[in-house]
Short mmCIF file of C-alpha atoms and ligand atoms in Angstrom, two decimals:
data_model
loop_
_atom_site.label_atom_id
_atom_site.label_comp_id
_atom_site.label_asym_id
_atom_site.label_seq_id
_atom_site.Cartn_x
_atom_site.Cartn_y
_atom_site.Cartn_z
CA MET A 1 95.94 130.82 67.41
CA THR A 2 97.85 128.27 69.17
CA LYS A 3 96.93 127.35 72.17
CA VAL A 4 99.72 127.35 75.36
CA ALA A 5 99.52 124.84 78.07
CA LEU A 6 101.31 124.08 81.13
CA ILE A 7 102.20 121.09 82.53
CA THR A 8 102.81 120.12 86.36
CA GLY A 9 104.42 116.79 86.66
CA ILE A 10 105.32 116.42 82.81
CA THR A 11 108.37 114.17 83.33
CA GLY A 12 105.67 111.82 85.25
CA GLN A 13 103.70 108.51 83.04
CA ASP A 14 100.33 110.81 82.31
CA GLY A 15 102.46 113.69 82.21
CA SER A 16 104.34 112.59 78.96
CA TYR A 17 101.56 111.01 77.17
CA LEU A 18 99.67 114.11 77.45
CA THR A 19 102.52 116.41 76.02
CA GLU A 20 102.41 114.25 73.19
CA LEU A 21 98.75 114.47 72.45
CA LEU A 22 98.75 118.70 72.85
CA LEU A 23 101.53 118.50 70.78
CA SER A 24 99.67 116.58 68.01
CA LYS A 25 96.93 119.22 68.57
CA ASP A 26 99.33 121.88 67.71
CA TYR A 27 99.73 123.06 71.46
CA GLU A 28 102.54 124.94 72.63
CA VAL A 29 103.56 123.37 75.61
CA HIS A 30 105.00 124.33 78.72
CA GLY A 31 106.24 121.51 81.92
CA LEU A 32 107.15 122.22 85.26
CA ILE A 33 110.39 120.05 86.34
CA ARG A 34 112.11 119.84 89.29
CA ARG A 35 115.82 120.16 89.82
CA SER A 36 117.79 116.41 90.27
CA SER A 37 120.96 115.46 90.38
CA THR A 38 120.60 113.13 87.91
CA PHE A 39 118.33 113.58 84.60
CA ASN A 40 114.93 113.01 85.36
CA THR A 41 113.68 113.60 81.87
CA ASP A 42 113.48 109.91 80.46
CA ARG A 43 110.05 109.77 79.52
CA ILE A 44 109.89 113.09 77.48
CA ASP A 45 113.53 112.50 75.88
CA HIS A 46 112.05 111.50 72.61
CA ILE A 47 109.90 114.75 71.89
CA TYR A 48 111.94 117.33 73.55
CA GLU A 49 113.45 119.54 71.56
CA ASP A 50 116.34 122.07 71.65
CA PRO A 51 114.77 125.89 72.87
CA HIS A 52 117.13 127.40 70.11
CA LYS A 53 115.62 125.92 67.44
CA ILE A 54 113.20 128.01 65.48
CA GLY A 55 109.50 126.70 65.91
CA THR A 56 110.16 124.49 68.83
CA GLN A 57 106.63 124.23 70.68
CA ILE A 58 108.20 122.23 73.71
CA PHE A 59 109.41 124.12 76.79
CA LEU A 60 110.87 122.93 80.39
CA HIS A 61 111.34 125.49 83.50
CA TYR A 62 112.31 124.39 86.70
CA GLY A 63 109.86 124.27 89.70
CA ASP A 64 108.79 122.76 92.70
CA LEU A 65 105.05 122.51 94.10
CA ASN A 66 106.64 123.40 97.73
CA ASP A 67 107.53 126.80 95.77
CA GLY A 68 104.65 129.25 95.30
CA GLY A 69 106.67 132.10 94.56
CA GLN A 70 108.37 130.34 91.65
CA LEU A 71 104.61 128.99 90.57
CA SER A 72 103.49 132.32 90.54
CA ASN A 73 106.04 133.41 88.59
CA LEU A 74 105.59 130.65 85.73
CA ILE A 75 101.71 131.44 85.40
CA TYR A 76 102.28 135.09 85.10
CA ASN A 77 105.16 134.95 82.72
CA ILE A 78 103.82 131.65 80.47
CA LYS A 79 100.26 132.90 80.43
CA PRO A 80 98.90 129.42 79.83
CA ASP A 81 95.14 128.79 78.56
CA GLU A 82 95.02 125.10 80.07
CA ILE A 83 96.86 124.12 82.87
CA TYR A 84 96.87 119.92 83.56
CA HIS A 85 98.12 119.68 87.28
CA LEU A 86 99.44 116.01 87.65
CA ALA A 87 102.69 116.78 89.81
CA ALA A 88 102.44 114.61 93.05
CA GLN A 89 103.88 112.27 95.72
CA SER A 90 101.53 109.97 93.76
CA HIS A 91 102.92 106.68 95.74
CA VAL A 92 100.17 105.31 98.03
CA ARG A 93 102.41 102.99 100.29
CA VAL A 94 105.23 105.62 100.69
CA SER A 95 102.54 108.40 101.61
CA PHE A 96 102.30 106.00 104.84
CA ASP A 97 106.32 106.49 105.19
CA MET A 98 106.07 110.25 104.12
CA PRO A 99 102.38 111.40 105.22
CA GLU A 100 103.72 115.32 106.09
CA TYR A 101 105.72 115.94 102.92
CA THR A 102 102.81 113.90 100.95
CA GLY A 103 100.27 116.35 102.12
CA ASP A 104 102.66 119.53 101.01
CA ILE A 105 102.90 118.65 97.95
CA THR A 106 100.03 116.39 96.86
CA ALA A 107 97.23 118.63 98.88
CA ILE A 108 98.94 122.13 99.45
CA GLY A 109 100.87 121.97 96.34
CA THR A 110 97.50 122.18 94.64
CA THR A 111 96.23 125.02 96.90
CA ARG A 112 99.47 127.07 95.45
CA LEU A 113 99.04 126.63 92.27
CA LEU A 114 95.03 127.69 92.37
CA GLU A 115 96.55 130.82 94.63
CA ALA A 116 98.90 131.61 91.79
CA ILE A 117 96.48 131.75 89.31
CA ARG A 118 93.98 133.57 91.16
CA ARG A 119 96.54 136.50 92.03
CA SER A 120 97.73 136.42 88.52
CA GLY A 121 94.62 137.47 87.19
CA ILE A 122 94.83 135.33 84.22
CA LYS A 123 91.80 133.37 82.68
CA THR A 124 93.14 130.07 82.28
CA LYS A 125 91.33 126.08 82.37
CA PHE A 126 92.87 124.13 85.46
CA TYR A 127 92.74 120.15 85.15
CA GLN A 128 93.32 118.42 88.98
CA ALA A 129 94.24 114.94 88.90
CA SER A 130 91.81 113.33 91.05
CA SER A 131 92.18 110.04 92.30
CA SER A 132 89.76 106.99 92.51
CA GLU A 133 92.13 106.16 96.07
CA MET A 134 89.74 108.96 97.13
CA PHE A 135 86.69 106.16 96.97
CA GLY A 136 89.11 104.23 99.55
CA ASP A 137 86.39 101.87 101.11
CA ALA A 138 83.15 103.34 99.70
CA PRO A 139 81.29 100.37 98.41
CA PRO A 140 81.60 99.73 94.33
CA PRO A 141 80.80 100.48 91.58
CA GLN A 142 82.29 104.14 92.35
CA ASN A 143 80.78 107.51 90.69
CA GLU A 144 80.91 111.59 91.03
CA ASN A 145 78.39 110.82 93.85
CA THR A 146 80.12 108.73 95.79
CA LEU A 147 81.02 109.57 99.09
CA PHE A 148 84.67 110.00 99.62
CA LYS A 149 86.43 107.32 102.20
CA PRO A 150 90.00 107.92 101.86
CA ARG A 151 92.36 105.24 103.53
CA SER A 152 96.05 106.71 102.96
CA PRO A 153 97.65 109.68 103.60
CA TYR A 154 98.00 110.23 99.65
CA ALA A 155 94.36 109.87 99.48
CA CYS A 156 93.49 112.44 102.02
CA ALA A 157 95.58 114.96 100.11
CA LYS A 158 93.91 113.83 97.03
CA VAL A 159 90.49 114.76 98.97
CA TYR A 160 91.60 118.21 100.26
CA ALA A 161 92.73 119.32 96.92
CA TYR A 162 89.69 118.29 95.06
CA TRP A 163 87.65 120.04 97.58
CA MET A 164 89.94 123.37 97.16
CA VAL A 165 89.69 122.65 93.63
CA ARG A 166 85.69 123.01 93.95
CA ASN A 167 86.04 126.04 96.27
CA TYR A 168 88.32 128.17 93.68
CA ARG A 169 85.41 127.17 90.90
CA GLU A 170 82.83 127.99 92.89
CA GLY A 171 84.22 131.09 94.65
CA TYR A 172 86.37 132.72 92.09
CA ASN A 173 84.47 131.41 88.95
CA LEU A 174 87.69 129.26 88.52
CA PHE A 175 87.09 126.92 85.06
CA ALA A 176 88.69 123.99 87.45
CA CYS A 177 87.67 120.30 86.60
CA ASN A 178 88.23 117.26 89.16
CA GLY A 179 89.26 114.36 86.72
CA ILE A 180 88.91 111.60 89.33
CA LEU A 181 90.91 108.68 87.26
CA PHE A 182 91.05 104.87 88.20
CA ASN A 183 94.59 103.45 87.91
CA HIS A 184 95.99 103.57 84.42
CA GLU A 185 99.16 101.91 83.57
CA SER A 186 101.55 101.87 80.97
CA PRO A 187 105.09 100.58 79.56
CA ARG A 188 105.71 104.35 81.07
CA ARG A 189 104.32 103.41 84.58
CA GLY A 190 106.62 104.15 87.78
CA GLU A 191 108.74 100.77 88.13
CA THR A 192 107.30 100.84 91.82
CA PHE A 193 103.73 100.47 90.83
CA VAL A 194 102.34 96.89 90.75
CA THR A 195 101.80 96.20 87.26
CA ARG A 196 105.16 97.45 86.28
CA LYS A 197 106.40 95.64 89.21
CA ILE A 198 105.18 92.39 87.48
CA THR A 199 105.92 93.03 84.09
CA ARG A 200 109.53 94.04 84.70
CA GLY A 201 109.62 91.22 87.25
CA ILE A 202 109.11 88.76 84.41
CA ALA A 203 111.50 90.19 81.99
CA LYS A 204 114.23 89.97 84.48
CA ILE A 205 113.22 86.27 85.38
CA LEU A 206 113.16 85.41 81.80
CA THR A 207 116.99 87.53 81.33
CA ASN A 208 117.92 85.33 85.00
CA LYS A 209 118.75 88.66 86.43
CA GLN A 210 115.78 87.84 89.16
CA ASP A 211 114.77 84.38 90.42
CA LYS A 212 111.92 85.69 92.73
CA LEU A 213 109.35 88.69 92.81
CA TYR A 214 108.23 89.85 96.02
CA LEU A 215 105.04 91.41 96.36
CA GLY A 216 102.35 92.41 99.32
CA ASN A 217 98.43 92.22 98.84
CA LEU A 218 97.62 90.20 96.14
CA GLU A 219 94.00 89.77 96.93
CA ALA A 220 93.07 93.91 96.21
CA LYS A 221 91.01 94.46 92.98
CA ARG A 222 91.85 97.69 90.43
CA ASP A 223 89.95 99.00 87.49
CA TRP A 224 93.12 99.21 85.71
CA GLY A 225 93.27 100.78 82.30
CA TYR A 226 95.52 102.02 79.38
CA ALA A 227 97.28 105.41 80.60
CA PRO A 228 97.78 107.54 76.99
CA GLU A 229 93.46 106.59 76.36
CA TYR A 230 93.07 108.10 80.17
CA VAL A 231 94.90 111.65 78.83
CA GLU A 232 92.41 112.02 76.37
CA ALA A 233 89.78 112.47 79.15
CA MET A 234 91.97 115.09 80.48
CA TYR A 235 91.96 116.88 77.49
CA LEU A 236 88.18 116.70 77.06
CA MET A 237 87.38 118.02 80.43
CA LEU A 238 88.88 121.40 79.31
CA GLN A 239 87.49 121.64 75.98
CA GLN A 240 83.75 121.43 77.66
CA ASP A 241 81.65 125.12 78.00
CA SER A 242 81.65 124.54 82.01
CA PRO A 243 84.29 122.66 84.10
CA ASP A 244 82.83 119.82 86.22
CA ASP A 245 84.09 116.52 87.83
CA TYR A 246 84.50 113.46 85.71
CA VAL A 247 85.17 109.69 86.82
CA ILE A 248 87.34 107.80 84.28
CA GLY A 249 87.59 104.09 84.50
CA LEU A 250 86.83 100.95 82.28
CA GLY A 251 84.30 99.50 84.63
CA GLU A 252 86.21 96.35 85.04
CA THR A 253 87.81 95.23 87.68
CA HIS A 254 90.73 92.67 88.46
CA SER A 255 92.90 91.58 91.45
CA VAL A 256 96.55 92.09 91.58
CA LYS A 257 96.70 87.96 91.27
CA GLU A 258 94.72 87.88 88.36
CA PHE A 259 96.98 90.77 86.88
CA LEU A 260 100.00 88.04 87.79
CA GLU A 261 97.99 85.25 86.36
CA GLU A 262 97.46 86.73 83.18
CA ALA A 263 101.31 88.49 82.63
CA PHE A 264 102.70 85.08 83.83
CA ALA A 265 100.51 83.09 81.46
CA TYR A 266 101.40 85.13 78.45
CA VAL A 267 105.09 83.76 78.41
CA ASN A 268 103.95 80.44 79.62
CA LEU A 269 104.88 80.81 83.30
CA ASP A 270 103.20 79.75 86.96
CA TRP A 271 103.59 82.80 88.85
CA LYS A 272 103.42 80.22 91.96
CA ASP A 273 107.04 79.31 91.22
CA TYR A 274 108.34 83.06 91.79
CA VAL A 275 106.11 85.21 93.61
CA LYS A 276 106.99 85.28 97.13
CA ILE A 277 104.95 87.65 100.01
CA ASP A 278 106.59 90.55 101.50
CA GLU A 279 105.02 92.17 104.52
CA ARG A 280 106.64 95.19 103.53
CA TYR A 281 104.52 96.07 100.89
CA PHE A 282 101.01 95.72 102.78
CA ARG A 283 99.86 99.10 103.70
CA PRO A 284 98.60 99.63 107.22
CA THR A 285 94.54 100.49 105.64
CA GLU A 286 93.85 99.00 102.36
CA VAL A 287 91.76 99.74 99.42
CA GLU A 288 90.14 96.38 98.71
CA LEU A 289 88.00 97.01 95.72
CA LEU A 290 87.63 99.80 93.06
CA LEU A 291 85.44 99.71 90.05
CA ALA A 292 84.63 102.86 87.95
CA ASP A 293 80.81 103.93 87.42
CA SER A 294 81.90 106.32 84.45
CA THR A 295 78.61 106.85 82.58
CA LYS A 296 78.84 110.50 82.70
CA ALA A 297 82.20 110.86 80.96
CA ARG A 298 81.54 108.63 78.23
CA LYS A 299 78.04 110.26 77.39
CA GLU A 300 79.32 114.30 77.86
CA LEU A 301 82.88 113.69 77.27
CA LYS A 302 82.22 110.85 74.20
CA TRP A 303 85.20 109.24 76.30
CA GLN A 304 85.47 105.89 74.69
CA PRO A 305 88.44 103.73 75.92
CA LYS A 306 89.38 100.80 73.87
CA VAL A 307 92.26 98.73 75.61
CA ASN A 308 90.82 96.13 78.15
CA PHE A 309 92.84 94.77 80.78
CA LYS A 310 94.03 91.52 78.91
CA ASP A 311 95.51 93.70 76.07
CA LEU A 312 97.06 96.23 78.94
CA VAL A 313 98.66 93.06 80.20
CA LYS A 314 99.75 92.13 76.80
CA ILE A 315 101.42 95.69 76.13
CA MET A 316 103.56 96.08 79.14
CA VAL A 317 104.33 92.74 79.07
CA ASP A 318 105.99 92.95 75.58
CA ALA A 319 107.33 96.29 76.40
CA ASP A 320 109.34 95.18 79.32
CA MET A 321 110.26 92.28 77.11
CA GLU A 322 111.92 94.70 74.38
CA LEU A 323 113.69 96.93 76.93
CA ALA A 324 114.92 93.23 78.42
CA GLY A 325 116.07 92.84 74.87
CA LEU A 326 114.16 89.98 74.50
CA LEU A 327 111.46 90.58 71.72
CA PRO A 328 112.56 90.06 68.35
CA ILE A 329 112.30 93.43 66.83
CA GLY A 330 110.38 93.22 63.21
CA GLU A 331 109.97 89.67 61.56
CA GLY A 332 111.65 86.63 61.36
CA GLN A 333 114.23 87.19 64.13
CA LYS A 334 115.86 85.17 66.41
CA ILE A 335 114.19 83.37 69.35
CA PHE A 336 115.31 83.71 72.82
CA LYS A 337 116.14 80.78 75.30
CA THR A 338 116.14 81.22 78.86
CA LYS A 339 115.66 78.95 81.98
CA GLY A 340 115.26 76.25 79.04
CA ILE A 341 112.06 77.87 78.19
CA ASP A 342 111.31 78.91 74.50
CA TRP A 343 109.11 82.35 75.50
CA THR A 344 108.67 83.52 72.52
CA GLU A 345 107.34 79.92 70.43
CA ASN A 346 105.62 79.03 73.44
CA ARG A 347 103.69 82.74 73.40
CA MET A 348 103.02 81.91 69.76
CA THR A 349 101.54 78.72 70.14
CA LYS A 350 98.72 80.38 72.66
P1 NAP B 1 104.07 109.64 88.31
O1 NAP B 1 104.50 108.99 87.18
O2 NAP B 1 104.72 109.25 89.70
O3 NAP B 1 104.43 111.04 88.13
C1 NAP B 1 104.60 112.38 88.86
C2 NAP B 1 105.06 113.66 88.47
O4 NAP B 1 104.88 114.67 89.29
C3 NAP B 1 106.33 113.63 88.11
O5 NAP B 1 106.87 114.31 87.00
C4 NAP B 1 107.29 114.00 89.26
O6 NAP B 1 108.42 114.33 89.02
C5 NAP B 1 106.08 115.20 89.94
N1 NAP B 1 106.37 116.11 91.06
C6 NAP B 1 106.48 114.94 92.11
N2 NAP B 1 106.97 115.70 93.26
C7 NAP B 1 106.85 116.90 92.82
C8 NAP B 1 107.00 117.93 93.36
N3 NAP B 1 107.55 118.37 94.73
N4 NAP B 1 107.18 118.96 92.47
C9 NAP B 1 107.27 119.28 91.39
N5 NAP B 1 106.78 118.08 90.83
C10 NAP B 1 106.83 117.14 91.17
O7 NAP B 1 102.62 109.54 88.39
P2 NAP B 1 101.20 109.55 87.11
O8 NAP B 1 101.14 107.93 87.21
O9 NAP B 1 101.62 110.26 85.81
O10 NAP B 1 100.23 110.70 87.57
C11 NAP B 1 99.78 111.86 87.26
C12 NAP B 1 98.95 112.50 88.66
O11 NAP B 1 97.65 111.39 88.67
C13 NAP B 1 99.28 112.26 89.98
O12 NAP B 1 98.61 113.26 90.50
C14 NAP B 1 98.73 110.87 90.38
O13 NAP B 1 98.77 111.56 91.80
C15 NAP B 1 97.64 111.14 89.68
N6 NAP B 1 96.63 109.78 89.06
C16 NAP B 1 97.16 108.76 89.08
C17 NAP B 1 96.98 107.70 88.73
C18 NAP B 1 97.10 106.42 87.72
O14 NAP B 1 96.89 105.19 88.02
N7 NAP B 1 98.62 106.63 87.29
C19 NAP B 1 95.18 107.80 88.99
C20 NAP B 1 95.06 108.61 89.76
C21 NAP B 1 95.35 109.94 89.82
P3 NAP B 1 109.90 113.56 88.97
O15 NAP B 1 109.64 113.07 87.37
O16 NAP B 1 111.04 114.43 89.31
O17 NAP B 1 110.00 112.66 90.19
O1 F7E B 2 98.68 99.29 94.09
C1 F7E B 2 98.70 96.03 95.77
C2 F7E B 2 98.60 97.08 96.54
O2 F7E B 2 100.96 101.05 93.62
C3 F7E B 2 98.05 98.37 93.59
C4 F7E B 2 98.76 105.08 91.95
O3 F7E B 2 98.99 105.37 90.60
O4 F7E B 2 96.66 104.24 91.65
C5 F7E B 2 98.06 104.01 92.30
O5 F7E B 2 97.84 103.65 93.40
C6 F7E B 2 97.38 97.35 94.91
C7 F7E B 2 97.23 97.97 95.91
O6 F7E B 2 98.80 101.52 92.88
C8 F7E B 2 102.33 95.19 95.67
O7 F7E B 2 98.62 96.60 98.07
C9 F7E B 2 100.56 94.27 95.90
O8 F7E B 2 96.36 97.43 96.50
O9 F7E B 2 100.16 99.86 91.74
P1 F7E B 2 100.03 100.05 93.26
P2 F7E B 2 97.69 102.27 93.84
O10 F7E B 2 98.07 101.93 95.48
O11 F7E B 2 96.13 101.43 93.63
C10 F7E B 2 95.90 105.19 92.16
C11 F7E B 2 94.70 105.54 91.65
C12 F7E B 2 96.63 106.68 92.09
O12 F7E B 2 95.87 107.93 92.40
C13 F7E B 2 97.99 106.64 92.63
O13 F7E B 2 98.80 107.73 92.73
O14 F7E B 2 98.62 96.46 94.71
N1 F7E B 2 100.29 95.69 96.03
N2 F7E B 2 101.69 94.30 96.17
C14 F7E B 2 101.16 96.17 95.48
N3 F7E B 2 101.76 97.45 95.11
C15 F7E B 2 102.77 97.88 95.18
N4 F7E B 2 103.16 99.51 94.68
N5 F7E B 2 104.07 96.85 94.89
C16 F7E B 2 103.70 95.75 95.45
O15 F7E B 2 104.42 95.24 96.01
#
């Protein structure tokens, strides 16, 4: 029997990788998308199929997390076996500018979905995209037993959603899981998150489109992993016999400065020649140090990530180089020169 999944946030980084994973497992995938005046489906265009085509397994539906009626309609009509709730106002810095909106979408949006499930009477499994940001300044390493000490409106909203998920699990016997994921990145990462901002910045510097990169706090440390491996953990959680909460992360922490060093050195540049600090990117309250203890997930889900920090940096720099037309595609192609730097040749000698 073909399983049916509903993904909120299908147009986001994680939604796009999860869709690929579920389609590869022969799921019928339904995705919630927001109406927008410009196209917002870039990350899934390569897998989207015309719904008129026979055998199509991916379907998109308009909706918004602030519209409980439409969420109810969709759940009632689609009757998904599994719901992956990934949609959110997901930017921590932006949540300080828009705390009320972030609460409405990231916190109450989850309640709207949970209520839609409860009222529909449909038996389904539910995944909540919880976040390591919930740990805030709780001492590392952080695991499922660490107390939350949220440090942003975004983190507060995620803590609320986390507890609502547990509440519905205990109160209504809903198969609902919290995946507490640490930062995970990829070439599809939103352009304003720090890793992508850096790798995209490097490509722009090398193509003379930018000569400075403005950043905020370089001392903060994060446990950065590779997004395609993290969506596998989401899937695994919903395949278990009983619902539970799991921490997902590499167990390796690096500062933003270390990311800069690694990424710039990969193309033989010194980050200090290009990076400037702009206070606008500082947060009123910062999360200084995140480090995952994902022992439980590794044991119970048999989740085993392979891409480490250095690999991740390379994957992201290479991808942004390619997007900027800098990477030779295939063998024996030309070497590019920018600012007198023969970056491809230099990189190869490293
Ligand atoms: P993302 O790239 O920012 O994607 C967010 C998704 O939510 C997009 O599809 C976006 O639609 C959608 N969305 C935003 N507001 C919405 C609304 N009002 N109604 C309906 N959809 C809405 O985020 P991500 O990195 O894939 O992360 C996925 C989830 O995991 C998020 O909940 C995030 O908070 C959480 N999380 C992420 C990380 C991480 O490191 N990536 C770690 C822990 C938890 P548009 O495309 O139209 O904007
Ligand atoms: O910041 C510092 C910043 O915005 C990482 C989201 O996916 O992961 C993400 O949240 C660090 C912070 O990610 C800039 O102060 C310095 O310490 O890339 P970020 P985040 O805030 O960790 C968690 C797990 C989520 O759940 C979220 O949805 O980098 N930083 N300079 C900067 N950050 C940004 N964005 N821009 C800068 O210029």
